[in-house]
Amino acid sequence: MRIRTLAPLALAVTFACGEPATEDAAMTEDMADAEAMPDATAAMTEITDYWQTHFNMGHGSMVAGRFAEDGLLWGSSGAMLYGRDAVGAGLQARIDAEGSQIAIHPGETMGFGDQMVTRGHYVLTGTVDGAAVRNSGYYMALAGNMDGEWSLKGMVSNLDTPDQAMSAGEMMEMPEGMGGDLIQASGDYFATHYNMGHASMVANTFTEDAVAMMPGERAREGRAAVEEGLQAMFDAGVTFSGVSGWSAHELDEGHVVGIGTYGTEGADGAAGGHFAALYMRGEDGDLMVHWLLMGAHSAGM
């Protein structure tokens, strides 16, 4: 199956709440407490090394064992797996069907006491319908320290080049989300001002050094790149029909993590996908996007 992404012009989208914030300098001190921590970085590296080793050995259930009992895996195709058993079954099915092998390249990790958030890049190789395929993309993950052992609470991924061949997998019924209202104003602000052509206003709700990992392209860094992408996407006739926060919670007083879904309208018709984001609070309390990952769902999902 071919994964239908937004056009390559789907460059950078934000979900930040309230009026555009400009307090980047004021956030510097707050950010210092949540910089990449050696302990958190080492813990997340151990998890990803374990994932890569056992996935490549065909041990889907062992990989799933590093998830919390109610952990969530939201794959690049849009299929959501909820719960450790479902994650294990889904991973094993992919391994068995495609002979998949994975290479994981961890990026930055930020620690928040007994929780940590990370981002990175992966390359997945295998065979689909007898042909060798190579898929790649970005991921964001949230992990928690549970009785001295770090477990994945959630992992969300996308594809970074258009029209990659990948099985969609089985879509489970989404469980009831929690705390989505915490980031809902972010989506409402985005949809309103993006659809009015206010690219600069939307871009100003990103931190100066934000990282946007959008479907069908390499990651973009910095507010200027975000604004450029937003304007190009708007000029291409893409609008957003809605953004829905599904689940979110506070990591500490200055940081929020959340996931949700979105819909678009464009020349190719209606489309949609999922997102994960790490937000930072500005001096006035408004949320600013620091990391954003968006995945485009395959046709029919």
PDB file of C-alpha atoms in Angstrom:
ATOM      1  CA  MET A   1       0.000   0.000   0.000  1.00  0.00           C
ATOM      2  CA  ARG A   2       1.131   3.531  -0.648  1.00  0.00           C
ATOM      3  CA  ILE A   3       1.008   5.972   2.179  1.00  0.00           C
ATOM      4  CA  ARG A   4      -0.793   9.158   1.223  1.00  0.00           C
ATOM      5  CA  THR A   5       0.893  12.099   2.850  1.00  0.00           C
ATOM      6  CA  LEU A   6       0.184  15.774   2.635  1.00  0.00           C
ATOM      7  CA  ALA A   7       1.938  17.270  -0.376  1.00  0.00           C
ATOM      8  CA  PRO A   8       5.637  18.100   0.175  1.00  0.00           C
ATOM      9  CA  LEU A   9       4.411  21.627   0.840  1.00  0.00           C
ATOM     10  CA  ALA A  10       2.981  20.375   4.141  1.00  0.00           C
ATOM     11  CA  LEU A  11       5.990  21.815   5.866  1.00  0.00           C
ATOM     12  CA  ALA A  12       5.323  23.061   9.338  1.00  0.00           C
ATOM     13  CA  VAL A  13       2.129  23.294  11.331  1.00  0.00           C
ATOM     14  CA  THR A  14       1.646  24.544  14.860  1.00  0.00           C
ATOM     15  CA  PHE A  15      -0.825  23.955  17.624  1.00  0.00           C
ATOM     16  CA  ALA A  16      -0.043  26.698  20.124  1.00  0.00           C
ATOM     17  CA  CYS A  17      -2.596  28.363  22.313  1.00  0.00           C
ATOM     18  CA  GLY A  18      -3.608  31.950  22.849  1.00  0.00           C
ATOM     19  CA  GLU A  19      -2.213  35.012  21.120  1.00  0.00           C
ATOM     20  CA  PRO A  20       1.284  34.741  19.590  1.00  0.00           C
ATOM     21  CA  ALA A  21       3.893  34.771  22.330  1.00  0.00           C
ATOM     22  CA  THR A  22       7.304  36.389  22.054  1.00  0.00           C
ATOM     23  CA  GLU A  23       8.822  35.567  25.428  1.00  0.00           C
ATOM     24  CA  ASP A  24      11.614  33.280  24.186  1.00  0.00           C
ATOM     25  CA  ALA A  25      14.233  35.122  26.203  1.00  0.00           C
ATOM     26  CA  ALA A  26      12.098  34.878  29.305  1.00  0.00           C
ATOM     27  CA  MET A  27      11.832  31.102  28.841  1.00  0.00           C
ATOM     28  CA  THR A  28      15.594  30.555  28.757  1.00  0.00           C
ATOM     29  CA  GLU A  29      15.907  30.127  32.511  1.00  0.00           C
ATOM     30  CA  ASP A  30      12.921  27.766  32.667  1.00  0.00           C
ATOM     31  CA  MET A  31      14.350  25.680  29.839  1.00  0.00           C
ATOM     32  CA  ALA A  32      17.627  25.230  31.710  1.00  0.00           C
ATOM     33  CA  ASP A  33      15.880  22.924  34.187  1.00  0.00           C
ATOM     34  CA  ALA A  34      14.600  20.713  31.375  1.00  0.00           C
ATOM     35  CA  GLU A  35      17.627  20.462  29.126  1.00  0.00           C
ATOM     36  CA  ALA A  36      18.711  17.033  27.945  1.00  0.00           C
ATOM     37  CA  MET A  37      19.722  15.261  31.161  1.00  0.00           C
ATOM     38  CA  PRO A  38      22.529  12.679  31.116  1.00  0.00           C
ATOM     39  CA  ASP A  39      20.466  10.186  33.168  1.00  0.00           C
ATOM     40  CA  ALA A  40      17.362  10.618  31.003  1.00  0.00           C
ATOM     41  CA  THR A  41      19.388  10.467  27.803  1.00  0.00           C
ATOM     42  CA  ALA A  42      21.139   7.282  28.941  1.00  0.00           C
ATOM     43  CA  ALA A  43      17.829   5.707  29.964  1.00  0.00           C
ATOM     44  CA  MET A  44      16.167   6.479  26.644  1.00  0.00           C
ATOM     45  CA  THR A  45      19.210   5.290  24.700  1.00  0.00           C
ATOM     46  CA  GLU A  46      19.010   1.985  26.576  1.00  0.00           C
ATOM     47  CA  ILE A  47      15.326   1.636  25.608  1.00  0.00           C
ATOM     48  CA  THR A  48      15.942   2.368  21.924  1.00  0.00           C
ATOM     49  CA  ASP A  49      18.969   0.052  21.830  1.00  0.00           C
ATOM     50  CA  TYR A  50      16.830  -2.686  23.377  1.00  0.00           C
ATOM     51  CA  TRP A  51      14.046  -2.000  20.830  1.00  0.00           C
ATOM     52  CA  GLN A  52      16.443  -2.163  17.875  1.00  0.00           C
ATOM     53  CA  THR A  53      18.168  -5.335  19.088  1.00  0.00           C
ATOM     54  CA  HIS A  54      15.056  -7.362  19.846  1.00  0.00           C
ATOM     55  CA  PHE A  55      12.968  -6.092  16.923  1.00  0.00           C
ATOM     56  CA  ASN A  56      15.738  -7.167  14.578  1.00  0.00           C
ATOM     57  CA  MET A  57      15.863 -10.583  16.309  1.00  0.00           C
ATOM     58  CA  GLY A  58      12.118 -10.993  15.699  1.00  0.00           C
ATOM     59  CA  HIS A  59      11.091 -10.578  19.340  1.00  0.00           C
ATOM     60  CA  GLY A  60       7.966  -8.423  19.040  1.00  0.00           C
ATOM     61  CA  SER A  61       6.681  -9.318  22.510  1.00  0.00           C
ATOM     62  CA  MET A  62       9.999  -8.429  24.121  1.00  0.00           C
ATOM     63  CA  VAL A  63       9.935  -4.992  22.498  1.00  0.00           C
ATOM     64  CA  ALA A  64       6.386  -4.538  23.753  1.00  0.00           C
ATOM     65  CA  GLY A  65       7.600  -5.484  27.223  1.00  0.00           C
ATOM     66  CA  ARG A  66       9.268  -2.066  27.457  1.00  0.00           C
ATOM     67  CA  PHE A  67       5.836  -0.403  27.165  1.00  0.00           C
ATOM     68  CA  ALA A  68       3.636   0.366  30.135  1.00  0.00           C
ATOM     69  CA  GLU A  69       0.596  -1.891  30.512  1.00  0.00           C
ATOM     70  CA  ASP A  70      -1.549   0.861  28.956  1.00  0.00           C
ATOM     71  CA  GLY A  71       1.134   2.090  26.569  1.00  0.00           C
ATOM     72  CA  LEU A  72       0.270   3.382  23.111  1.00  0.00           C
ATOM     73  CA  LEU A  73       2.001   2.990  19.745  1.00  0.00           C
ATOM     74  CA  TRP A  74       0.644   5.285  17.012  1.00  0.00           C
ATOM     75  CA  GLY A  75       2.392   4.203  13.837  1.00  0.00           C
ATOM     76  CA  SER A  76       3.321   6.129  10.734  1.00  0.00           C
ATOM     77  CA  SER A  77       0.429   4.636   8.749  1.00  0.00           C
ATOM     78  CA  GLY A  78      -2.105   5.924  11.262  1.00  0.00           C
ATOM     79  CA  ALA A  79      -2.816   2.566  12.923  1.00  0.00           C
ATOM     80  CA  MET A  80      -3.027   2.917  16.701  1.00  0.00           C
ATOM     81  CA  LEU A  81      -2.098   0.047  19.001  1.00  0.00           C
ATOM     82  CA  TYR A  82      -3.215   0.475  22.606  1.00  0.00           C
ATOM     83  CA  GLY A  83      -1.981  -1.711  25.446  1.00  0.00           C
ATOM     84  CA  ARG A  84       1.142  -3.839  25.804  1.00  0.00           C
ATOM     85  CA  ASP A  85      -0.439  -6.989  24.347  1.00  0.00           C
ATOM     86  CA  ALA A  86      -1.736  -5.169  21.264  1.00  0.00           C
ATOM     87  CA  VAL A  87       1.635  -3.480  20.714  1.00  0.00           C
ATOM     88  CA  GLY A  88       3.388  -6.839  20.880  1.00  0.00           C
ATOM     89  CA  ALA A  89       0.957  -8.482  18.470  1.00  0.00           C
ATOM     90  CA  GLY A  90       1.204  -5.594  16.020  1.00  0.00           C
ATOM     91  CA  LEU A  91       4.987  -5.529  16.047  1.00  0.00           C
ATOM     92  CA  GLN A  92       5.195  -9.309  15.634  1.00  0.00           C
ATOM     93  CA  ALA A  93       2.791  -9.203  12.692  1.00  0.00           C
ATOM     94  CA  ARG A  94       4.961  -6.630  10.939  1.00  0.00           C
ATOM     95  CA  ILE A  95       8.121  -8.609  11.601  1.00  0.00           C
ATOM     96  CA  ASP A  96       6.578 -11.853  10.351  1.00  0.00           C
ATOM     97  CA  ALA A  97       4.950 -10.316   7.264  1.00  0.00           C
ATOM     98  CA  GLU A  98       7.786  -8.130   6.039  1.00  0.00           C
ATOM     99  CA  GLY A  99      10.949  -9.454   7.641  1.00  0.00           C
ATOM    100  CA  SER A 100      11.428  -5.909   8.883  1.00  0.00           C
ATOM    101  CA  GLN A 101      14.710  -4.629  10.277  1.00  0.00           C
ATOM    102  CA  ILE A 102      15.034  -1.279  12.003  1.00  0.00           C
ATOM    103  CA  ALA A 103      17.808   1.233  12.642  1.00  0.00           C
ATOM    104  CA  ILE A 104      16.972   3.801  15.338  1.00  0.00           C
ATOM    105  CA  HIS A 105      18.830   7.091  15.601  1.00  0.00           C
ATOM    106  CA  PRO A 106      17.936   8.819  18.894  1.00  0.00           C
ATOM    107  CA  GLY A 107      17.920  12.600  18.952  1.00  0.00           C
ATOM    108  CA  GLU A 108      17.350  14.916  21.889  1.00  0.00           C
ATOM    109  CA  THR A 109      15.884  13.748  25.206  1.00  0.00           C
ATOM    110  CA  MET A 110      14.450  16.056  27.866  1.00  0.00           C
ATOM    111  CA  GLY A 111      13.966  14.835  31.432  1.00  0.00           C
ATOM    112  CA  PHE A 112      11.250  15.921  33.851  1.00  0.00           C
ATOM    113  CA  GLY A 113      11.831  14.021  37.081  1.00  0.00           C
ATOM    114  CA  ASP A 114      10.162  10.631  36.642  1.00  0.00           C
ATOM    115  CA  GLN A 115       9.165  11.364  33.038  1.00  0.00           C
ATOM    116  CA  MET A 116      11.110  12.017  29.860  1.00  0.00           C
ATOM    117  CA  VAL A 117      10.300  12.977  26.286  1.00  0.00           C
ATOM    118  CA  THR A 118      12.504  12.174  23.306  1.00  0.00           C
ATOM    119  CA  ARG A 119      12.615  12.579  19.548  1.00  0.00           C
ATOM    120  CA  GLY A 120      14.607  10.772  16.895  1.00  0.00           C
ATOM    121  CA  HIS A 121      14.711   9.200  13.450  1.00  0.00           C
ATOM    122  CA  TYR A 122      14.318   5.620  12.241  1.00  0.00           C
ATOM    123  CA  VAL A 123      14.896   3.593   9.058  1.00  0.00           C
ATOM    124  CA  LEU A 124      12.810   0.464   8.480  1.00  0.00           C
ATOM    125  CA  THR A 125      13.693  -2.042   5.762  1.00  0.00           C
ATOM    126  CA  GLY A 126      11.801  -5.117   4.641  1.00  0.00           C
ATOM    127  CA  THR A 127       9.928  -6.733   1.783  1.00  0.00           C
ATOM    128  CA  VAL A 128       6.447  -5.845   0.512  1.00  0.00           C
ATOM    129  CA  ASP A 129       4.886  -7.992  -2.251  1.00  0.00           C
ATOM    130  CA  GLY A 130       8.280  -9.477  -2.986  1.00  0.00           C
ATOM    131  CA  ALA A 131      10.007  -6.127  -3.430  1.00  0.00           C
ATOM    132  CA  ALA A 132      12.583  -4.659  -1.068  1.00  0.00           C
ATOM    133  CA  VAL A 133      11.408  -1.427   0.551  1.00  0.00           C
ATOM    134  CA  ARG A 134      12.975   1.202   2.738  1.00  0.00           C
ATOM    135  CA  ASN A 135      10.830   3.455   4.916  1.00  0.00           C
ATOM    136  CA  SER A 136      12.038   6.183   7.219  1.00  0.00           C
ATOM    137  CA  GLY A 137      10.629   8.847   9.451  1.00  0.00           C
ATOM    138  CA  TYR A 138      10.663  10.556  12.810  1.00  0.00           C
ATOM    139  CA  TYR A 139       9.324   9.585  16.198  1.00  0.00           C
ATOM    140  CA  MET A 140       8.462  11.154  19.529  1.00  0.00           C
ATOM    141  CA  ALA A 141       8.144   9.116  22.701  1.00  0.00           C
ATOM    142  CA  LEU A 142       7.130   9.618  26.322  1.00  0.00           C
ATOM    143  CA  ALA A 143       8.529   7.353  29.039  1.00  0.00           C
ATOM    144  CA  GLY A 144       7.979   7.137  32.778  1.00  0.00           C
ATOM    145  CA  ASN A 145      10.004   5.716  35.653  1.00  0.00           C
ATOM    146  CA  MET A 146       7.844   3.002  37.179  1.00  0.00           C
ATOM    147  CA  ASP A 147       9.317   1.402  40.296  1.00  0.00           C
ATOM    148  CA  GLY A 148      12.853   2.063  39.130  1.00  0.00           C
ATOM    149  CA  GLU A 149      12.385   0.903  35.523  1.00  0.00           C
ATOM    150  CA  TRP A 150      11.727   3.199  32.581  1.00  0.00           C
ATOM    151  CA  SER A 151       8.744   2.174  30.447  1.00  0.00           C
ATOM    152  CA  LEU A 152       7.296   3.714  27.302  1.00  0.00           C
ATOM    153  CA  LYS A 153       3.944   5.381  27.856  1.00  0.00           C
ATOM    154  CA  GLY A 154       3.550   6.316  24.222  1.00  0.00           C
ATOM    155  CA  MET A 155       5.383   6.464  20.907  1.00  0.00           C
ATOM    156  CA  VAL A 156       4.190   8.307  17.783  1.00  0.00           C
ATOM    157  CA  SER A 157       5.874   8.164  14.362  1.00  0.00           C
ATOM    158  CA  ASN A 158       5.551   9.418  10.791  1.00  0.00           C
ATOM    159  CA  LEU A 159       7.119   8.992   7.340  1.00  0.00           C
ATOM    160  CA  ASP A 160       9.585  11.615   6.126  1.00  0.00           C
ATOM    161  CA  THR A 161       9.352  11.055   2.359  1.00  0.00           C
ATOM    162  CA  PRO A 162       6.146  10.869   0.303  1.00  0.00           C
ATOM    163  CA  ASP A 163       4.705   7.686  -1.185  1.00  0.00           C
ATOM    164  CA  GLN A 164       6.606   5.180   0.894  1.00  0.00           C
ATOM    165  CA  ALA A 165       5.331   1.597   0.722  1.00  0.00           C
ATOM    166  CA  MET A 166       4.205   0.318   4.110  1.00  0.00           C
ATOM    167  CA  SER A 167       1.450  -1.899   5.427  1.00  0.00           C
ATOM    168  CA  ALA A 168      -1.180   0.064   7.307  1.00  0.00           C
ATOM    169  CA  GLY A 169      -1.676  -2.522  10.019  1.00  0.00           C
ATOM    170  CA  GLU A 170      -4.848  -2.961  12.036  1.00  0.00           C
ATOM    171  CA  MET A 171      -6.534   0.113  13.474  1.00  0.00           C
ATOM    172  CA  MET A 172      -7.851  -0.446  16.967  1.00  0.00           C
ATOM    173  CA  GLU A 173     -10.746   1.471  18.398  1.00  0.00           C
ATOM    174  CA  MET A 174      -9.254   4.539  20.038  1.00  0.00           C
ATOM    175  CA  PRO A 175      -9.580   4.477  23.829  1.00  0.00           C
ATOM    176  CA  GLU A 176     -11.018   7.478  25.585  1.00  0.00           C
ATOM    177  CA  GLY A 177      -8.472  10.271  25.728  1.00  0.00           C
ATOM    178  CA  MET A 178      -7.650  12.380  28.763  1.00  0.00           C
ATOM    179  CA  GLY A 179      -6.731  16.034  29.115  1.00  0.00           C
ATOM    180  CA  GLY A 180      -7.111  16.955  25.460  1.00  0.00           C
ATOM    181  CA  ASP A 181      -8.762  20.219  26.444  1.00  0.00           C
ATOM    182  CA  LEU A 182      -5.375  21.336  27.766  1.00  0.00           C
ATOM    183  CA  ILE A 183      -4.160  21.754  24.175  1.00  0.00           C
ATOM    184  CA  GLN A 184      -7.471  22.243  22.360  1.00  0.00           C
ATOM    185  CA  ALA A 185      -7.140  26.025  22.334  1.00  0.00           C
ATOM    186  CA  SER A 186      -3.869  25.456  20.499  1.00  0.00           C
ATOM    187  CA  GLY A 187      -5.604  23.717  17.624  1.00  0.00           C
ATOM    188  CA  ASP A 188      -8.402  26.252  17.543  1.00  0.00           C
ATOM    189  CA  TYR A 189      -5.921  29.133  17.355  1.00  0.00           C
ATOM    190  CA  PHE A 190      -3.972  27.425  14.607  1.00  0.00           C
ATOM    191  CA  ALA A 191      -6.994  26.587  12.467  1.00  0.00           C
ATOM    192  CA  THR A 192      -8.401  30.107  12.739  1.00  0.00           C
ATOM    193  CA  HIS A 193      -5.257  32.061  11.903  1.00  0.00           C
ATOM    194  CA  TYR A 194      -3.717  29.616   9.444  1.00  0.00           C
ATOM    195  CA  ASN A 195      -6.935  29.528   7.403  1.00  0.00           C
ATOM    196  CA  MET A 196      -6.964  33.344   7.395  1.00  0.00           C
ATOM    197  CA  GLY A 197      -3.477  33.337   5.852  1.00  0.00           C
ATOM    198  CA  HIS A 198      -1.726  34.572   9.000  1.00  0.00           C
ATOM    199  CA  ALA A 199       1.424  32.466   8.624  1.00  0.00           C
ATOM    200  CA  SER A 200       3.578  34.798  10.702  1.00  0.00           C
ATOM    201  CA  MET A 201       1.076  34.856  13.569  1.00  0.00           C
ATOM    202  CA  VAL A 202       0.965  31.075  13.693  1.00  0.00           C
ATOM    203  CA  ALA A 203       4.750  30.762  13.367  1.00  0.00           C
ATOM    204  CA  ASN A 204       5.220  33.133  16.290  1.00  0.00           C
ATOM    205  CA  THR A 205       3.651  30.517  18.531  1.00  0.00           C
ATOM    206  CA  PHE A 206       6.713  28.296  17.998  1.00  0.00           C
ATOM    207  CA  THR A 207       9.822  28.666  20.137  1.00  0.00           C
ATOM    208  CA  GLU A 208      12.758  30.213  18.336  1.00  0.00           C
ATOM    209  CA  ASP A 209      14.563  26.840  18.152  1.00  0.00           C
ATOM    210  CA  ALA A 210      11.519  24.653  17.536  1.00  0.00           C
ATOM    211  CA  VAL A 211      11.799  21.387  15.603  1.00  0.00           C
ATOM    212  CA  ALA A 212       8.945  20.456  13.236  1.00  0.00           C
ATOM    213  CA  MET A 213       8.862  16.863  11.927  1.00  0.00           C
ATOM    214  CA  MET A 214       6.216  16.908   9.199  1.00  0.00           C
ATOM    215  CA  PRO A 215       4.967  14.101   6.927  1.00  0.00           C
ATOM    216  CA  GLY A 216       6.803  13.736   3.670  1.00  0.00           C
ATOM    217  CA  GLU A 217       9.886  15.839   4.424  1.00  0.00           C
ATOM    218  CA  ARG A 218      12.978  16.240   6.551  1.00  0.00           C
ATOM    219  CA  ALA A 219      12.692  17.997   9.883  1.00  0.00           C
ATOM    220  CA  ARG A 220      12.655  21.799   9.897  1.00  0.00           C
ATOM    221  CA  GLU A 221      14.359  23.760  12.626  1.00  0.00           C
ATOM    222  CA  GLY A 222      13.582  27.273  13.736  1.00  0.00           C
ATOM    223  CA  ARG A 223      10.680  29.695  13.543  1.00  0.00           C
ATOM    224  CA  ALA A 224      11.692  31.170  10.188  1.00  0.00           C
ATOM    225  CA  ALA A 225      11.497  27.750   8.525  1.00  0.00           C
ATOM    226  CA  VAL A 226       8.086  27.208  10.117  1.00  0.00           C
ATOM    227  CA  GLU A 227       6.716  30.443   8.712  1.00  0.00           C
ATOM    228  CA  GLU A 228       8.092  29.682   5.251  1.00  0.00           C
ATOM    229  CA  GLY A 229       6.421  26.292   5.263  1.00  0.00           C
ATOM    230  CA  LEU A 230       3.099  27.578   6.525  1.00  0.00           C
ATOM    231  CA  GLN A 231       2.928  30.238   3.838  1.00  0.00           C
ATOM    232  CA  ALA A 232       3.841  27.790   1.070  1.00  0.00           C
ATOM    233  CA  MET A 233       1.213  25.348   2.248  1.00  0.00           C
ATOM    234  CA  PHE A 234      -1.444  28.056   2.395  1.00  0.00           C
ATOM    235  CA  ASP A 235      -0.488  29.315  -1.066  1.00  0.00           C
ATOM    236  CA  ALA A 236      -0.909  25.750  -2.376  1.00  0.00           C
ATOM    237  CA  GLY A 237      -4.538  25.784  -1.259  1.00  0.00           C
ATOM    238  CA  VAL A 238      -4.304  23.521   1.784  1.00  0.00           C
ATOM    239  CA  THR A 239      -6.591  24.443   4.674  1.00  0.00           C
ATOM    240  CA  PHE A 240      -7.279  22.742   7.985  1.00  0.00           C
ATOM    241  CA  SER A 241     -10.790  21.493   8.668  1.00  0.00           C
ATOM    242  CA  GLY A 242     -10.014  20.864  12.314  1.00  0.00           C
ATOM    243  CA  VAL A 243      -7.466  20.013  14.978  1.00  0.00           C
ATOM    244  CA  SER A 244      -8.513  17.908  17.967  1.00  0.00           C
ATOM    245  CA  GLY A 245      -6.498  17.471  21.131  1.00  0.00           C
ATOM    246  CA  TRP A 246      -7.028  13.888  22.311  1.00  0.00           C
ATOM    247  CA  SER A 247      -4.757  13.414  25.316  1.00  0.00           C
ATOM    248  CA  ALA A 248      -2.352  15.748  27.128  1.00  0.00           C
ATOM    249  CA  HIS A 249      -0.823  16.397  30.527  1.00  0.00           C
ATOM    250  CA  GLU A 250       1.598  18.698  32.317  1.00  0.00           C
ATOM    251  CA  LEU A 251       5.174  17.449  32.627  1.00  0.00           C
ATOM    252  CA  ASP A 252       5.980  20.284  35.012  1.00  0.00           C
ATOM    253  CA  GLU A 253       4.902  23.897  35.435  1.00  0.00           C
ATOM    254  CA  GLY A 254       6.570  24.920  32.196  1.00  0.00           C
ATOM    255  CA  HIS A 255       6.023  21.976  29.849  1.00  0.00           C
ATOM    256  CA  VAL A 256       3.073  20.087  28.369  1.00  0.00           C
ATOM    257  CA  VAL A 257       2.996  17.028  26.124  1.00  0.00           C
ATOM    258  CA  GLY A 258      -0.004  16.110  24.003  1.00  0.00           C
ATOM    259  CA  ILE A 259      -1.299  14.098  21.052  1.00  0.00           C
ATOM    260  CA  GLY A 260      -4.318  14.382  18.780  1.00  0.00           C
ATOM    261  CA  THR A 261      -5.705  14.327  15.257  1.00  0.00           C
ATOM    262  CA  TYR A 262      -6.199  16.809  12.425  1.00  0.00           C
ATOM    263  CA  GLY A 263      -8.027  17.108   9.114  1.00  0.00           C
ATOM    264  CA  THR A 264      -7.146  18.975   5.926  1.00  0.00           C
ATOM    265  CA  GLU A 265      -8.821  20.048   2.678  1.00  0.00           C
ATOM    266  CA  GLY A 266      -6.940  20.614  -0.558  1.00  0.00           C
ATOM    267  CA  ALA A 267      -6.755  19.931  -4.263  1.00  0.00           C
ATOM    268  CA  ASP A 268      -6.622  16.180  -3.595  1.00  0.00           C
ATOM    269  CA  GLY A 269      -9.678  16.295  -1.349  1.00  0.00           C
ATOM    270  CA  ALA A 270      -9.971  15.622   2.371  1.00  0.00           C
ATOM    271  CA  ALA A 271      -7.114  14.049   4.316  1.00  0.00           C
ATOM    272  CA  GLY A 272      -6.048  13.719   7.910  1.00  0.00           C
ATOM    273  CA  GLY A 273      -3.521  12.447  10.373  1.00  0.00           C
ATOM    274  CA  HIS A 274      -2.223  12.436  13.924  1.00  0.00           C
ATOM    275  CA  PHE A 275       0.220  14.610  15.842  1.00  0.00           C
ATOM    276  CA  ALA A 276       2.391  14.693  18.944  1.00  0.00           C
ATOM    277  CA  ALA A 277       3.819  17.872  20.439  1.00  0.00           C
ATOM    278  CA  LEU A 278       5.961  19.138  23.280  1.00  0.00           C
ATOM    279  CA  TYR A 279       4.959  22.617  24.414  1.00  0.00           C
ATOM    280  CA  MET A 280       6.688  25.208  26.581  1.00  0.00           C
ATOM    281  CA  ARG A 281       4.861  27.870  28.541  1.00  0.00           C
ATOM    282  CA  GLY A 282       5.761  31.480  27.840  1.00  0.00           C
ATOM    283  CA  GLU A 283       5.956  34.128  30.550  1.00  0.00           C
ATOM    284  CA  ASP A 284       2.250  34.862  30.115  1.00  0.00           C
ATOM    285  CA  GLY A 285       1.334  31.177  30.448  1.00  0.00           C
ATOM    286  CA  ASP A 286       0.520  30.606  26.772  1.00  0.00           C
ATOM    287  CA  LEU A 287       1.775  27.422  25.159  1.00  0.00           C
ATOM    288  CA  MET A 288       4.488  27.562  22.513  1.00  0.00           C
ATOM    289  CA  VAL A 289       5.391  24.559  20.371  1.00  0.00           C
ATOM    290  CA  HIS A 290       8.931  23.305  20.929  1.00  0.00           C
ATOM    291  CA  TRP A 291       8.740  19.943  19.134  1.00  0.00           C
ATOM    292  CA  LEU A 292       6.019  18.921  16.706  1.00  0.00           C
ATOM    293  CA  LEU A 293       5.548  15.637  14.851  1.00  0.00           C
ATOM    294  CA  MET A 294       2.719  15.090  12.379  1.00  0.00           C
ATOM    295  CA  GLY A 295       1.822  11.883  10.582  1.00  0.00           C
ATOM    296  CA  ALA A 296      -0.444  11.601   7.530  1.00  0.00           C
ATOM    297  CA  HIS A 297      -2.812   8.648   7.538  1.00  0.00           C
ATOM    298  CA  SER A 298      -2.894   6.247   4.634  1.00  0.00           C
ATOM    299  CA  ALA A 299      -5.887   6.354   2.322  1.00  0.00           C
ATOM    300  CA  GLY A 300      -8.926   4.727   3.815  1.00  0.00           C
ATOM    301  CA  MET A 301      -7.731   4.850   7.408  1.00  0.00           C
TER     302      MET A 301
END
